[in-house]
Coordinates of C-alpha atoms in Angstrom, one line a residue:
M1 CA -35.1 12.7 15.6
L2 CA -32.9 14.2 13.1
R3 CA -34.5 17.3 13.1
K4 CA -33.8 17.4 16.5
F5 CA -30.2 16.2 15.9
L6 CA -29.8 18.9 13.2
P7 CA -29.0 22.2 15.4
I8 CA -26.4 20.1 17.8
L9 CA -24.4 18.8 14.8
F10 CA -24.0 21.8 13.3
T11 CA -22.7 24.1 15.6
V12 CA -19.4 23.4 15.6
L13 CA -19.1 25.2 12.3
I14 CA -20.2 28.8 14.0
S15 CA -16.9 30.6 14.1
S16 CA -15.2 33.7 12.7
N17 CA -15.6 32.5 9.1
V18 CA -18.5 34.0 7.1
F19 CA -20.4 30.9 5.7
A20 CA -22.1 31.3 2.4
T21 CA -23.6 28.6 -0.1
A22 CA -22.4 28.8 -3.3
T23 CA -24.5 29.0 -6.1
M24 CA -23.7 27.3 -10.0
P25 CA -20.7 29.6 -11.3
P26 CA -22.0 31.4 -14.7
V27 CA -18.9 29.1 -16.5
A28 CA -20.4 25.5 -15.4
A29 CA -23.9 26.5 -15.7
A30 CA -23.3 26.8 -19.5
Y31 CA -23.0 23.0 -20.1
P32 CA -25.5 20.9 -20.0
A33 CA -26.2 19.5 -16.5
P34 CA -25.4 16.2 -15.3
S35 CA -28.6 13.6 -15.4
T36 CA -29.9 12.4 -11.4
Q37 CA -28.3 8.9 -12.7
Q38 CA -24.8 10.8 -13.3
M39 CA -25.5 12.8 -9.9
Y40 CA -26.4 9.8 -7.8
V41 CA -22.7 8.4 -8.6
A42 CA -21.2 11.2 -8.3
R43 CA -22.3 11.9 -4.6
A44 CA -21.3 8.2 -4.0
Y45 CA -17.7 9.4 -5.1
F46 CA -18.1 12.1 -2.8
M47 CA -19.6 10.8 -0.2
L48 CA -17.3 7.3 -0.1
F49 CA -14.4 8.4 -1.7
G50 CA -14.0 12.8 -1.1
R51 CA -13.3 12.9 -4.8
I52 CA -14.7 13.7 -8.0
P53 CA -15.4 11.1 -10.5
D54 CA -13.8 10.8 -13.7
T55 CA -15.9 10.7 -16.6
S56 CA -15.0 7.0 -17.9
G57 CA -15.7 6.5 -14.1
L58 CA -18.6 8.2 -14.1
N59 CA -20.1 6.6 -17.2
Y60 CA -19.1 3.0 -16.5
W61 CA -21.3 3.0 -12.9
V62 CA -24.1 4.4 -14.3
S63 CA -23.8 1.2 -16.7
R64 CA -23.2 -0.9 -14.0
V65 CA -26.3 0.7 -11.6
A66 CA -28.5 0.0 -14.5
A67 CA -27.5 -3.7 -15.0
N68 CA -28.3 -4.0 -11.5
N69 CA -31.5 -2.4 -11.7
G70 CA -30.6 0.3 -9.6
T71 CA -32.8 3.8 -10.1
T72 CA -32.1 5.7 -6.7
F73 CA -28.9 7.1 -4.7
I74 CA -29.6 4.4 -2.2
D75 CA -29.3 1.6 -5.1
T76 CA -26.1 3.5 -6.2
V77 CA -24.0 3.4 -2.9
N78 CA -24.6 -0.2 -2.6
V79 CA -23.4 -1.2 -6.3
I80 CA -20.3 0.4 -6.1
S81 CA -19.5 -1.0 -2.2
R82 CA -20.5 -4.2 -4.0
E83 CA -18.8 -4.3 -6.7
A84 CA -15.7 -2.2 -5.8
A85 CA -14.9 -3.9 -3.0
G86 CA -12.1 -6.0 -4.3
A87 CA -9.8 -3.1 -5.5
R88 CA -9.6 -2.4 -1.5
L89 CA -10.5 0.8 -1.4
A90 CA -10.7 2.7 2.1
P91 CA -13.8 2.5 3.3
I92 CA -15.2 -0.1 1.4
V93 CA -12.8 -2.6 2.2
G94 CA -13.7 -2.5 5.8
Y95 CA -17.1 -3.2 5.4
V96 CA -17.2 -5.4 2.4
D97 CA -15.3 -8.3 1.9
S98 CA -13.7 -9.2 -1.3
T99 CA -16.8 -11.1 -2.9
G100 CA -18.7 -7.9 -2.4
T101 CA -20.4 -9.3 1.1
V102 CA -21.6 -6.7 3.5
T103 CA -20.6 -6.9 7.0
D104 CA -23.3 -7.3 9.7
P105 CA -22.8 -3.8 11.8
N106 CA -25.1 -4.6 14.5
I107 CA -23.3 -5.4 17.2
G108 CA -26.4 -4.2 19.7
T109 CA -24.5 -1.8 21.8
C110 CA -23.0 1.8 21.6
S111 CA -21.1 1.3 24.9
T112 CA -18.3 -0.8 23.5
S113 CA -15.3 0.8 22.5
T114 CA -13.8 -2.2 20.1
P115 CA -14.3 -0.2 16.8
G116 CA -15.6 -1.9 14.2
P117 CA -15.3 -1.4 10.1
W118 CA -18.7 0.8 10.2
D119 CA -17.3 3.3 12.8
E120 CA -14.5 4.1 9.9
L121 CA -17.6 4.3 7.7
V122 CA -18.6 7.0 9.6
E123 CA -15.1 8.8 9.9
Y124 CA -14.6 8.8 5.9
V125 CA -18.1 10.2 5.3
Y126 CA -17.3 12.5 7.8
A127 CA -14.4 14.0 6.2
N128 CA -15.3 13.4 2.8
A129 CA -18.9 14.9 2.7
L130 CA -19.1 17.4 6.0
G131 CA -15.0 18.3 6.4
R132 CA -14.9 17.3 9.9
A133 CA -13.3 14.8 11.9
A134 CA -15.1 13.5 15.1
E135 CA -12.5 15.8 17.5
D136 CA -14.5 19.1 15.7
E137 CA -17.0 18.1 17.7
N138 CA -17.8 18.0 21.6
L139 CA -18.4 14.2 22.3
A140 CA -19.7 14.5 25.5
S141 CA -23.2 13.1 24.5
S142 CA -24.4 9.8 22.9
T143 CA -27.1 11.6 20.7
E144 CA -24.9 14.0 18.8
G145 CA -22.3 13.9 15.7
I146 CA -20.4 11.3 14.8
R147 CA -21.5 9.4 17.6
Y148 CA -25.0 9.3 16.7
W149 CA -24.7 7.5 13.3
Q150 CA -21.8 5.1 14.7
C151 CA -24.7 4.1 17.3
Q152 CA -27.3 3.9 14.8
A153 CA -25.1 1.7 12.5
R154 CA -24.3 -0.8 15.8
F155 CA -28.2 -1.2 16.9
G156 CA -29.0 -1.7 13.3
A157 CA -30.9 0.9 12.0
Y158 CA -29.7 0.4 8.5
G159 CA -29.0 -3.4 8.5
K160 CA -26.3 -4.2 6.0
N161 CA -27.7 -1.3 3.6
T162 CA -24.9 1.2 3.4
G163 CA -26.7 3.2 1.0
Q164 CA -29.7 3.9 3.0
M165 CA -27.3 5.1 5.5
L166 CA -25.6 7.6 3.5
D167 CA -28.9 8.9 2.2
A168 CA -30.0 9.7 5.7
I169 CA -26.7 11.4 6.4
S170 CA -27.1 13.2 3.1
N171 CA -30.4 14.4 4.3
S172 CA -29.4 15.7 7.5
A173 CA -26.6 17.5 6.5
A174 CA -28.9 19.2 3.6
S175 CA -28.2 22.6 5.5
D176 CA -24.8 22.6 6.1
P177 CA -22.6 25.1 4.9
I178 CA -19.7 22.7 3.6
Y179 CA -21.7 20.1 2.5
S180 CA -24.1 22.2 0.5
N181 CA -20.8 23.7 -1.0
R182 CA -19.5 20.6 -2.3
L183 CA -22.5 18.9 -3.8
V184 CA -22.6 22.7 -5.8
F185 CA -18.8 22.1 -6.6
L186 CA -19.2 18.9 -7.3
E187 CA -22.0 19.6 -10.1
A188 CA -20.3 21.9 -11.4
A189 CA -16.7 20.0 -11.9
V190 CA -19.7 16.9 -13.8
R191 CA -20.4 19.4 -15.8
L192 CA -17.3 21.1 -17.3
Q193 CA -15.6 17.4 -17.3
L194 CA -18.3 16.1 -19.6
G195 CA -18.7 19.5 -21.6
R196 CA -14.9 20.5 -22.4
G197 CA -14.3 16.4 -22.6
R198 CA -11.1 16.8 -20.2
S199 CA -10.9 14.8 -16.7
L200 CA -9.2 16.0 -13.7
N201 CA -6.5 13.4 -12.8
Y202 CA -7.1 11.2 -10.0
H203 CA -5.2 13.0 -7.1
D204 CA -6.5 16.6 -8.2
S205 CA -9.9 15.5 -8.2
N206 CA -9.7 14.6 -4.4
T207 CA -8.3 17.3 -2.7
I208 CA -10.1 19.7 -5.6
L209 CA -13.4 18.8 -3.6
V210 CA -11.8 18.5 -0.2
R211 CA -10.3 21.9 -0.3
V212 CA -13.9 23.1 -0.6
R213 CA -15.6 25.1 2.8
G214 CA -18.5 26.5 3.8
T215 CA -17.0 30.1 2.6
N216 CA -17.1 32.0 -0.8
N217 CA -13.8 32.2 -0.8
S218 CA -12.7 28.6 -0.6
F219 CA -15.0 27.6 -3.2
N220 CA -14.0 30.4 -6.0
D221 CA -10.3 29.6 -5.1
A222 CA -11.3 26.1 -6.0
F223 CA -13.4 26.7 -8.6
D224 CA -10.8 28.9 -10.5
V225 CA -8.1 25.9 -10.6
L226 CA -10.7 23.2 -12.1
N227 CA -11.7 26.2 -14.8
Q228 CA -7.9 26.1 -15.3
L229 CA -7.5 22.4 -15.3
T230 CA -10.5 21.3 -17.3
N231 CA -9.0 24.1 -20.1
G232 CA -6.3 21.8 -20.6
M233 CA -3.6 24.4 -18.3
P234 CA -1.8 22.4 -16.0
V235 CA 0.0 23.8 -13.0
S236 CA 3.9 23.7 -12.9
A237 CA 5.6 21.0 -11.9
N238 CA 7.5 22.1 -8.6
V239 CA 7.2 21.8 -5.6
H240 CA 5.4 25.1 -4.5
W241 CA 1.8 26.8 -2.0
E242 CA -0.9 27.5 -4.2
I243 CA -1.4 31.2 -4.5
P244 CA -5.1 31.5 -4.3
T245 CA -7.5 34.0 -6.3
S246 CA -8.6 35.2 -3.0
G247 CA -4.5 36.1 -1.9
A248 CA -1.4 34.7 -1.1
Y249 CA -1.1 32.8 2.5
T250 CA 0.0 34.9 4.8
R251 CA -0.4 34.8 9.1
S252 CA -3.4 36.9 9.3
N253 CA -5.4 34.9 6.5
I254 CA -4.5 32.1 7.7
S255 CA -5.3 32.6 11.2
T256 CA -8.7 34.3 10.1
N257 CA -9.9 31.6 8.0
S258 CA -9.2 28.7 11.1
S259 CA -11.7 27.4 12.9
P260 CA -11.7 26.9 16.7
L261 CA -10.6 23.3 18.3
P262 CA -13.0 22.1 21.1
R263 CA -12.1 20.6 24.2
L264 CA -11.5 17.0 23.7
E265 CA -14.0 15.4 26.0
K266 CA -12.5 12.7 28.1
S267 CA -9.2 12.6 26.3
I268 CA -5.9 13.4 25.7
D269 CA -6.5 17.1 27.1
D270 CA -7.4 15.5 30.6
G271 CA -4.2 14.0 31.1
L272 CA -1.1 16.4 29.5
T273 CA 0.2 19.6 31.3
S274 CA -2.2 21.0 28.7
I275 CA -3.8 24.9 27.7
S276 CA -7.5 24.8 25.9
G277 CA -7.8 26.6 22.3
G278 CA -6.4 26.5 19.3
S279 CA -8.0 26.6 15.7
V280 CA -7.3 24.6 12.5
H281 CA -6.9 25.1 9.1
K282 CA -7.8 22.9 6.7
Y283 CA -7.7 24.0 3.2
L284 CA -3.7 25.3 2.7
V285 CA -3.2 24.1 -0.7
W286 CA 0.2 22.8 -2.6
Y287 CA 1.7 21.0 -4.9
N288 CA 4.3 18.1 -5.2
R289 CA 7.4 18.0 -7.7
S290 CA 4.7 16.0 -10.5
G291 CA 2.4 19.4 -10.4
R292 CA 0.0 17.5 -8.1
M293 CA -2.8 19.6 -6.1
M294 CA -2.5 18.4 -2.6
L295 CA -4.2 19.6 1.4
A296 CA -2.5 20.4 4.2
H297 CA -4.1 21.1 7.7
A298 CA -2.4 23.8 9.7
F299 CA -3.1 23.3 13.7
L300 CA -2.2 27.1 15.5
P301 CA -1.7 27.3 19.2
Q302 CA -3.8 29.7 21.6
N303 CA -2.7 32.7 20.9
Y304 CA -1.0 32.5 17.9
Q305 CA 1.1 35.7 17.1
L306 CA 0.9 37.4 13.6
S307 CA 4.4 38.4 13.7
G308 CA 7.3 38.9 15.7
V309 CA 7.4 34.9 17.0
Y310 CA 8.5 31.9 15.3
Y311 CA 7.4 28.1 16.2
P312 CA 8.6 24.7 16.4
T313 CA 6.7 23.0 14.0
I314 CA 5.7 18.7 13.9
V315 CA 4.9 17.4 10.4
S316 CA 2.2 15.2 10.9
V317 CA 1.7 11.9 8.7
F318 CA -1.3 9.6 9.2
G319 CA -1.1 6.1 8.1
G320 CA -3.8 4.1 6.0
A321 CA -1.7 1.1 4.3
W322 CA 0.0 3.1 1.9
R323 CA -3.8 2.9 0.2
G324 CA -6.3 4.8 2.9
G325 CA -6.6 6.9 5.4
L326 CA -7.4 10.6 5.8
I327 CA -5.7 13.8 7.8
E328 CA -8.9 14.1 9.9
K329 CA -7.1 10.3 11.5
L330 CA -4.7 12.1 13.3
Q331 CA -6.5 15.2 14.4
R332 CA -6.5 13.9 18.6
F333 CA -2.9 13.7 18.3
N334 CA -2.1 17.0 16.2
T335 CA -4.4 19.1 18.6
S336 CA -2.5 17.7 21.6
F337 CA 0.6 18.5 19.9
I338 CA -0.7 22.1 19.8
R339 CA -2.1 22.9 23.6
T340 CA 0.7 20.9 25.7
T341 CA 3.1 23.9 27.2
P342 CA 7.0 23.2 26.6
L343 CA 8.3 21.6 28.8
A344 CA 11.1 22.4 31.1
G345 CA 14.6 21.0 29.5
G346 CA 12.8 21.1 25.8
T347 CA 14.0 22.9 23.0
A348 CA 11.0 24.1 21.7
G349 CA 11.0 27.0 23.3
N350 CA 7.4 28.1 22.1
N351 CA 4.1 25.8 21.4
F352 CA 4.3 23.7 18.3
I353 CA 2.7 24.0 15.1
V354 CA 1.7 21.1 13.4
L355 CA 1.3 20.8 9.9
A356 CA -0.6 17.6 8.3
P357 CA -0.1 17.0 4.5
S358 CA -2.3 14.7 2.4
Y359 CA 0.0 12.2 -0.4
R360 CA -0.7 10.3 -3.2
L361 CA -2.2 6.9 -2.3
T362 CA -1.4 3.7 -4.1
S363 CA -4.8 3.2 -5.3
N364 CA -4.0 6.1 -7.4
L365 CA -2.5 3.6 -10.0
Y366 CA -5.6 1.7 -10.6
Y367 CA -7.9 4.6 -11.4
S368 CA -5.7 7.4 -13.1
S369 CA -3.7 7.6 -16.3
T370 CA -2.1 10.7 -15.4
D371 CA 0.3 8.9 -13.1
S372 CA 2.7 6.5 -14.3
A373 CA 3.4 3.6 -11.6
K374 CA 7.2 4.7 -11.0
N375 CA 6.2 7.9 -9.9
N376 CA 3.6 7.7 -7.8
M377 CA 5.8 7.4 -4.6
P378 CA 4.2 8.4 -0.9
Q379 CA 7.5 8.9 0.2
E380 CA 8.0 11.4 -2.3
D381 CA 5.0 13.4 -1.8
I382 CA 6.2 13.5 2.6
D383 CA 9.5 14.3 1.3
D384 CA 8.4 17.1 -0.9
F385 CA 6.2 18.9 1.5
I386 CA 8.7 18.5 4.5
S387 CA 11.5 20.8 2.3
L388 CA 8.6 23.1 1.7
V389 CA 8.1 23.6 5.3
K390 CA 11.9 24.3 5.9
R391 CA 11.6 27.4 3.3
P392 CA 11.8 30.5 4.0
E393 CA 8.3 31.2 2.5
T394 CA 6.8 29.6 5.1
M395 CA 8.6 30.9 7.3
T396 CA 6.9 34.3 6.2
M397 CA 3.6 33.3 5.8
L398 CA 2.8 30.9 8.9
G399 CA 5.5 31.8 11.3
V400 CA 7.3 28.1 11.1
D401 CA 10.9 28.5 12.9
T402 CA 12.6 26.2 9.9
S403 CA 15.5 25.3 12.5
K404 CA 13.0 23.0 14.3
V405 CA 11.1 20.9 12.1
S406 CA 10.8 17.5 13.9
L407 CA 8.3 14.6 12.2
F408 CA 5.8 12.5 13.3
G409 CA 3.9 9.6 11.7
H410 CA 1.6 6.2 12.6
S411 CA 1.6 3.2 10.9
S412 CA 2.1 3.5 7.2
G413 CA 2.7 7.1 7.7
G414 CA 5.2 6.2 10.6
H415 CA 7.2 3.4 7.7
I416 CA 7.3 6.7 5.4
L417 CA 9.0 8.6 7.9
N418 CA 11.5 6.6 9.0
L419 CA 12.5 5.3 5.4
L420 CA 12.9 8.7 4.6
G421 CA 14.9 9.2 7.8
S422 CA 17.0 5.6 7.2
T423 CA 18.3 7.7 3.7
K424 CA 19.3 11.0 5.2
N425 CA 19.0 12.9 8.5
M426 CA 16.0 14.4 8.7
G427 CA 16.6 15.4 12.6
R428 CA 13.6 13.8 14.9
I429 CA 11.6 11.5 14.3
A430 CA 8.0 10.2 16.3
T431 CA 6.4 7.2 15.4
L432 CA 3.6 5.1 16.7
A433 CA 3.3 1.3 15.5
P434 CA 5.3 1.9 11.8
V435 CA 5.9 -0.8 9.5
S436 CA 9.4 -1.9 8.9
N437 CA 9.8 -4.7 7.3
L438 CA 7.2 -7.4 6.4
A439 CA 9.2 -10.3 6.1
I440 CA 9.0 -10.0 10.0
T441 CA 5.3 -11.2 10.2
N442 CA 3.1 -13.5 12.0
N443 CA -0.2 -14.9 11.2
T444 CA -2.0 -12.4 12.2
N445 CA -1.0 -9.5 10.4
T446 CA 0.2 -11.3 7.2
S447 CA -3.2 -11.8 5.7
A448 CA -4.2 -8.5 6.6
L449 CA -1.4 -5.8 5.4
I450 CA 0.6 -8.6 2.5
P451 CA -2.4 -7.1 -0.2
Y452 CA -1.6 -3.5 0.4
I453 CA 2.7 -4.4 0.7
N454 CA 2.0 -5.6 -2.9
Y455 CA 0.2 -2.7 -4.0
Y456 CA 2.9 -0.3 -2.9
T457 CA 5.5 -2.1 -4.1
D458 CA 4.3 -2.6 -7.0
A459 CA 3.9 0.6 -7.1
Q460 CA 7.4 1.1 -7.3
Q461 CA 7.9 -1.7 -10.0
Y462 CA 10.0 -3.9 -7.1
G463 CA 8.1 -6.8 -6.9
T464 CA 8.2 -7.9 -3.5
W465 CA 8.6 -6.3 -0.4
G466 CA 12.7 -5.3 -0.2
G467 CA 15.7 -3.1 -0.4
T468 CA 14.3 0.6 -1.3
T469 CA 10.6 0.1 0.3
S470 CA 12.5 -1.2 4.1
P471 CA 13.5 1.2 6.4
I472 CA 15.2 -1.8 8.3
N473 CA 17.2 -2.4 4.9
A474 CA 17.5 1.5 3.7
W475 CA 19.4 2.5 7.0
L476 CA 21.5 -0.6 6.9
L477 CA 23.0 1.0 3.3
N478 CA 23.1 4.7 4.9
K479 CA 23.2 4.7 8.4
P480 CA 21.9 8.2 8.7
L481 CA 22.2 10.4 11.6
T482 CA 18.2 10.6 11.7
S483 CA 17.5 10.1 15.6
F484 CA 14.1 7.8 16.0
F485 CA 11.7 7.3 18.6
I486 CA 9.3 4.5 17.9
Q487 CA 6.1 3.4 20.2
H488 CA 4.7 -0.2 19.4
G489 CA 2.3 -2.1 21.4
T490 CA 0.8 -5.7 21.1
D491 CA -0.2 -5.1 17.5
Q492 CA -2.5 -7.0 15.8
L493 CA -1.9 -6.0 12.4
V494 CA 1.9 -4.2 12.4
Y495 CA 3.4 -7.5 14.4
Q496 CA 6.0 -5.1 17.3
A497 CA 9.1 -7.4 16.3
Q498 CA 9.5 -5.1 13.1
S499 CA 10.4 -2.0 15.4
K500 CA 12.6 -4.3 17.6
A501 CA 14.1 -5.2 14.6
F502 CA 14.9 -2.2 13.6
R503 CA 16.0 -0.4 16.5
D504 CA 18.1 -4.0 17.6
Q505 CA 19.8 -3.3 13.5
A506 CA 21.2 0.7 15.0
I507 CA 22.0 -1.1 18.1
S508 CA 24.4 -3.9 16.6
N509 CA 26.4 -1.2 14.3
N510 CA 26.8 1.0 17.4
S511 CA 24.0 3.7 17.4
N512 CA 22.2 4.3 19.4
N513 CA 20.1 7.0 17.6
V514 CA 17.0 4.4 17.9
Q515 CA 14.4 4.0 21.0
A516 CA 11.9 1.7 20.8
C517 CA 9.3 1.4 23.4
N518 CA 6.3 -0.4 24.8
S519 CA 3.3 1.0 24.2
N520 CA 0.2 -0.9 25.4
S521 CA -1.3 -0.6 23.0
G522 CA -3.3 -1.8 19.6
H523 CA -3.1 -0.6 16.6
I524 CA -5.2 2.9 17.1
F525 CA -6.2 3.3 13.7
F526 CA -9.9 4.0 13.8
E527 CA -12.0 4.5 16.2
S528 CA -15.4 3.7 18.6
Y529 CA -16.1 7.2 19.3
S530 CA -19.1 6.0 20.7
D531 CA -17.2 5.0 24.2
P532 CA -16.9 8.3 25.5
N533 CA -13.8 6.5 27.3
V534 CA -12.4 5.2 24.0
N535 CA -8.6 4.5 24.5
N536 CA -8.1 7.7 27.3
A537 CA -4.7 5.9 28.6
I538 CA -3.3 5.2 25.2
Y539 CA -3.5 8.4 24.1
K540 CA -2.7 10.1 26.8
T541 CA 0.3 8.3 27.1
T542 CA 1.5 7.8 23.4
A543 CA 0.8 11.9 22.9
F544 CA 2.8 12.8 25.5
R545 CA 5.5 10.7 24.8
A546 CA 5.8 11.5 21.1
F547 CA 5.8 15.0 22.6
Q548 CA 8.5 15.2 24.8
Y549 CA 10.2 13.2 22.2
L550 CA 9.5 16.0 19.8
S551 CA 10.8 18.7 22.1
G552 CA 14.2 17.2 22.6
I553 CA 13.3 15.0 26.0
T554 CA 14.3 11.4 26.1
P555 CA 10.8 9.9 27.4
V556 CA 10.9 6.8 30.1
C557 CA 9.7 3.7 29.1
T558 CA 9.4 0.1 29.1
S559 CA 11.7 -1.3 25.9
L560 CA 10.9 -3.5 23.3

């Protein structure tokens, strides 16, 4: 079945890009090859976490796998999954509880739209290993792509054996150019780190791997930076776009190196004033104020112009409880934003561009000695990126209308934007199910979110949820001119009353800058793509309301 499945799974990769499988660069080939067991650990890191292990982590897990009598890649994935569960790292935290017990994915059906933790595991593996979101595929058939693997898990094809499932995905992806290039790059990075005795920091080790695509240019550009960093030559600590070896970013090369976006079968495409087409460039590299390497995806509308036209822009920030999440989590929303025709009465003028950045996650603190706790602030990274988007060089290289930059975020991504917007005027911000203050809670979400917010607030050295990390408190201190539009449903993860309290505080201070609507949805964090009708109505409604608001039009909705 996998042989039949392969041609369907990877047809999405055919585009104007020239795909090529990289070979080991001579600089890396000069160092000894890693052992088989070291590469098993490196590949497990790559598929689960989307990053390269540092040398201490590599050696630690080699010893732990040996202590558990593990000898295969399957054994390696299973040992790491069980023993890393207490760190609450995504996606492990979903399918393994804190005691190391693997949850049972077998629910015996592919048709239910209720998502499960193994659905999310497949999402992460797709993004980390294959460089794709589910929406990069045509979701019309349950025998294709991400649906196939989610259905395999749901039917119990691998039982509770995560390693077996990742091994099957790995084998099926062997001829995929993105996967192949990332595997070669992974080995090159392990060779250089071991041979030179110098490891990448936590976030660079993620960005430098997932920026590699199926092209020679993406591989070579990334390797040049890898060679520099493992030689002890850091990147300058200021906010800037990278100038790759293959050439500076321009409208022309960004467009040329973008991949076409397929129609989203039975999704938000069907319910909006929509056009088809558009493309996404998934390896724009930028650096934050600390010189840490970051990634951004650029979503470009159909008939994107290479000169003369300037586009209103949405900065889109994913959620994931500050410790997890992927840019790919919001691809469905981001695609809808660039495809929706500008609205009469709106201020957008042209179709939107969407820029979706990565940012440092709080798990960074527990796996890196190079970032001190007080400097690991996700909101600083997003603040840096927004300032970069508004610079003249971004207007030139992408055609961004820097006077029309608005913001969209989900969950903890919404929290970060609302926090920034509560400290200064950030224009228009539309958020979905944002965290506002965990002092307002209920029994359902307390146990689920408190550990994550504790990691986040401890990272800031504040000890408890409060003052400088609560948008409610920050708004009260600053009373900013930012305009907020919040959509929040009957959410079992982030309590709806948080958004209501944020809105009510503004009203009590004679401000009408906060609108809060009932979205009739849950949290919408990860999906069961095995169901072709997953959350259609929710996506249509929430995406279009956000689009209206960011276009300068007040949406009509039921107030919280």
